[in-house]
Amino acid sequence: MVQSPDPLESTPPAFGEEAVRQILRDGFGMEPSSLHSLAGERDQNFRVKVADGQRFLFKISNPADDQPILEMQTAALRHIEHV
């Protein structure tokens, strides 16, 4: 049986600001007017603001996290969005 890497022991993602801006442009059609790095233990997180004033959380997950963990995180963030 192949064991997955431990997310608490793996190196978190470390994309530079320009790479993050490119991901937001190419993947989401979003041109950030500001991009602010947020603290994260296992992931790389950003507060993104676009020209019309909307703000978003952009999260680059730890590559050691498997699908059920990502789905749980997404569900938690969607719950926060609605509450």
PDB file of C-alpha atoms in Angstrom:
ATOM      1  CA  MET A   1       0.000   0.000   0.000  1.00  0.00           C
ATOM      2  CA  VAL A   2       1.341   3.433  -0.987  1.00  0.00           C
ATOM      3  CA  GLN A   3       1.204   5.939   1.834  1.00  0.00           C
ATOM      4  CA  SER A   4       0.371   9.572   1.074  1.00  0.00           C
ATOM      5  CA  PRO A   5       2.711  12.285   2.323  1.00  0.00           C
ATOM      6  CA  ASP A   6       1.744  13.945   5.605  1.00  0.00           C
ATOM      7  CA  PRO A   7       0.436  17.493   4.908  1.00  0.00           C
ATOM      8  CA  LEU A   8       1.800  18.669   8.258  1.00  0.00           C
ATOM      9  CA  GLU A   9       5.292  17.546   7.255  1.00  0.00           C
ATOM     10  CA  SER A  10       5.218  18.507   3.572  1.00  0.00           C
ATOM     11  CA  THR A  11       6.398  21.816   2.228  1.00  0.00           C
ATOM     12  CA  PRO A  12       3.489  24.213   1.604  1.00  0.00           C
ATOM     13  CA  PRO A  13       3.076  25.746  -1.861  1.00  0.00           C
ATOM     14  CA  ALA A  14       5.227  28.834  -2.460  1.00  0.00           C
ATOM     15  CA  PHE A  15       4.048  30.595  -5.629  1.00  0.00           C
ATOM     16  CA  GLY A  16       5.371  34.080  -6.290  1.00  0.00           C
ATOM     17  CA  GLU A  17       2.989  37.028  -6.662  1.00  0.00           C
ATOM     18  CA  GLU A  18       3.274  37.181 -10.454  1.00  0.00           C
ATOM     19  CA  ALA A  19       2.542  33.443 -10.755  1.00  0.00           C
ATOM     20  CA  VAL A  20      -0.534  33.885  -8.555  1.00  0.00           C
ATOM     21  CA  ARG A  21      -1.725  36.806 -10.671  1.00  0.00           C
ATOM     22  CA  GLN A  22      -1.260  34.668 -13.796  1.00  0.00           C
ATOM     23  CA  ILE A  23      -3.260  31.788 -12.262  1.00  0.00           C
ATOM     24  CA  LEU A  24      -6.060  34.201 -11.356  1.00  0.00           C
ATOM     25  CA  ARG A  25      -6.075  35.642 -14.903  1.00  0.00           C
ATOM     26  CA  ASP A  26      -5.853  32.337 -16.767  1.00  0.00           C
ATOM     27  CA  GLY A  27      -7.917  30.159 -14.462  1.00  0.00           C
ATOM     28  CA  PHE A  28     -10.574  32.558 -13.217  1.00  0.00           C
ATOM     29  CA  GLY A  29     -10.593  35.507 -15.639  1.00  0.00           C
ATOM     30  CA  MET A  30      -9.791  37.786 -12.726  1.00  0.00           C
ATOM     31  CA  GLU A  31      -7.404  40.747 -12.738  1.00  0.00           C
ATOM     32  CA  PRO A  32      -6.555  41.580  -9.118  1.00  0.00           C
ATOM     33  CA  SER A  33      -6.212  45.240  -8.188  1.00  0.00           C
ATOM     34  CA  SER A  34      -4.555  44.089  -4.962  1.00  0.00           C
ATOM     35  CA  LEU A  35      -3.179  40.813  -3.720  1.00  0.00           C
ATOM     36  CA  HIS A  36      -2.290  40.300  -0.059  1.00  0.00           C
ATOM     37  CA  SER A  37      -0.594  37.159   1.243  1.00  0.00           C
ATOM     38  CA  LEU A  38      -2.292  35.624   4.302  1.00  0.00           C
ATOM     39  CA  ALA A  39      -0.711  33.363   6.893  1.00  0.00           C
ATOM     40  CA  GLY A  40      -1.226  29.661   6.427  1.00  0.00           C
ATOM     41  CA  GLU A  41       0.144  26.586   8.119  1.00  0.00           C
ATOM     42  CA  ARG A  42      -0.181  24.092   5.250  1.00  0.00           C
ATOM     43  CA  ASP A  43      -1.495  26.089   2.305  1.00  0.00           C
ATOM     44  CA  GLN A  44      -0.794  29.362   0.523  1.00  0.00           C
ATOM     45  CA  ASN A  45      -3.601  31.894   0.921  1.00  0.00           C
ATOM     46  CA  PHE A  46      -4.278  35.324  -0.545  1.00  0.00           C
ATOM     47  CA  ARG A  47      -6.844  38.076  -0.108  1.00  0.00           C
ATOM     48  CA  VAL A  48      -7.684  39.230  -3.620  1.00  0.00           C
ATOM     49  CA  LYS A  49      -9.431  42.479  -4.448  1.00  0.00           C
ATOM     50  CA  VAL A  50     -10.633  43.316  -7.959  1.00  0.00           C
ATOM     51  CA  ALA A  51     -11.348  46.716  -9.529  1.00  0.00           C
ATOM     52  CA  ASP A  52     -15.085  46.715  -8.713  1.00  0.00           C
ATOM     53  CA  GLY A  53     -14.288  46.275  -4.997  1.00  0.00           C
ATOM     54  CA  GLN A  54     -15.157  42.574  -4.687  1.00  0.00           C
ATOM     55  CA  ARG A  55     -12.868  40.598  -2.399  1.00  0.00           C
ATOM     56  CA  PHE A  56     -12.030  36.925  -2.570  1.00  0.00           C
ATOM     57  CA  LEU A  57      -9.979  34.330  -0.750  1.00  0.00           C
ATOM     58  CA  PHE A  58      -7.638  32.455  -3.080  1.00  0.00           C
ATOM     59  CA  LYS A  59      -6.281  29.269  -1.573  1.00  0.00           C
ATOM     60  CA  ILE A  60      -3.561  27.078  -3.053  1.00  0.00           C
ATOM     61  CA  SER A  61      -3.865  23.773  -1.242  1.00  0.00           C
ATOM     62  CA  ASN A  62      -1.019  21.681   0.033  1.00  0.00           C
ATOM     63  CA  PRO A  63      -0.174  19.032  -2.583  1.00  0.00           C
ATOM     64  CA  ALA A  64      -0.234  16.346   0.151  1.00  0.00           C
ATOM     65  CA  ASP A  65      -3.965  16.934   0.812  1.00  0.00           C
ATOM     66  CA  ASP A  66      -6.169  14.322  -0.802  1.00  0.00           C
ATOM     67  CA  GLN A  67      -9.615  14.810  -2.365  1.00  0.00           C
ATOM     68  CA  PRO A  68     -11.741  14.252   0.799  1.00  0.00           C
ATOM     69  CA  ILE A  69      -9.707  16.890   2.673  1.00  0.00           C
ATOM     70  CA  LEU A  70     -10.085  19.382  -0.187  1.00  0.00           C
ATOM     71  CA  GLU A  71     -13.835  18.732  -0.349  1.00  0.00           C
ATOM     72  CA  MET A  72     -14.167  19.292   3.420  1.00  0.00           C
ATOM     73  CA  GLN A  73     -12.221  22.556   3.204  1.00  0.00           C
ATOM     74  CA  THR A  74     -14.365  23.729   0.284  1.00  0.00           C
ATOM     75  CA  ALA A  75     -17.562  22.864   2.174  1.00  0.00           C
ATOM     76  CA  ALA A  76     -16.342  24.788   5.229  1.00  0.00           C
ATOM     77  CA  LEU A  77     -15.478  27.861   3.134  1.00  0.00           C
ATOM     78  CA  ARG A  78     -18.853  27.749   1.349  1.00  0.00           C
ATOM     79  CA  HIS A  79     -20.603  27.529   4.741  1.00  0.00           C
ATOM     80  CA  ILE A  80     -18.695  30.618   5.946  1.00  0.00           C
ATOM     81  CA  GLU A  81     -19.654  32.411   2.719  1.00  0.00           C
ATOM     82  CA  HIS A  82     -23.363  31.755   3.328  1.00  0.00           C
ATOM     83  CA  VAL A  83     -23.354  32.494   7.061  1.00  0.00           C
TER      84      VAL A  83
END
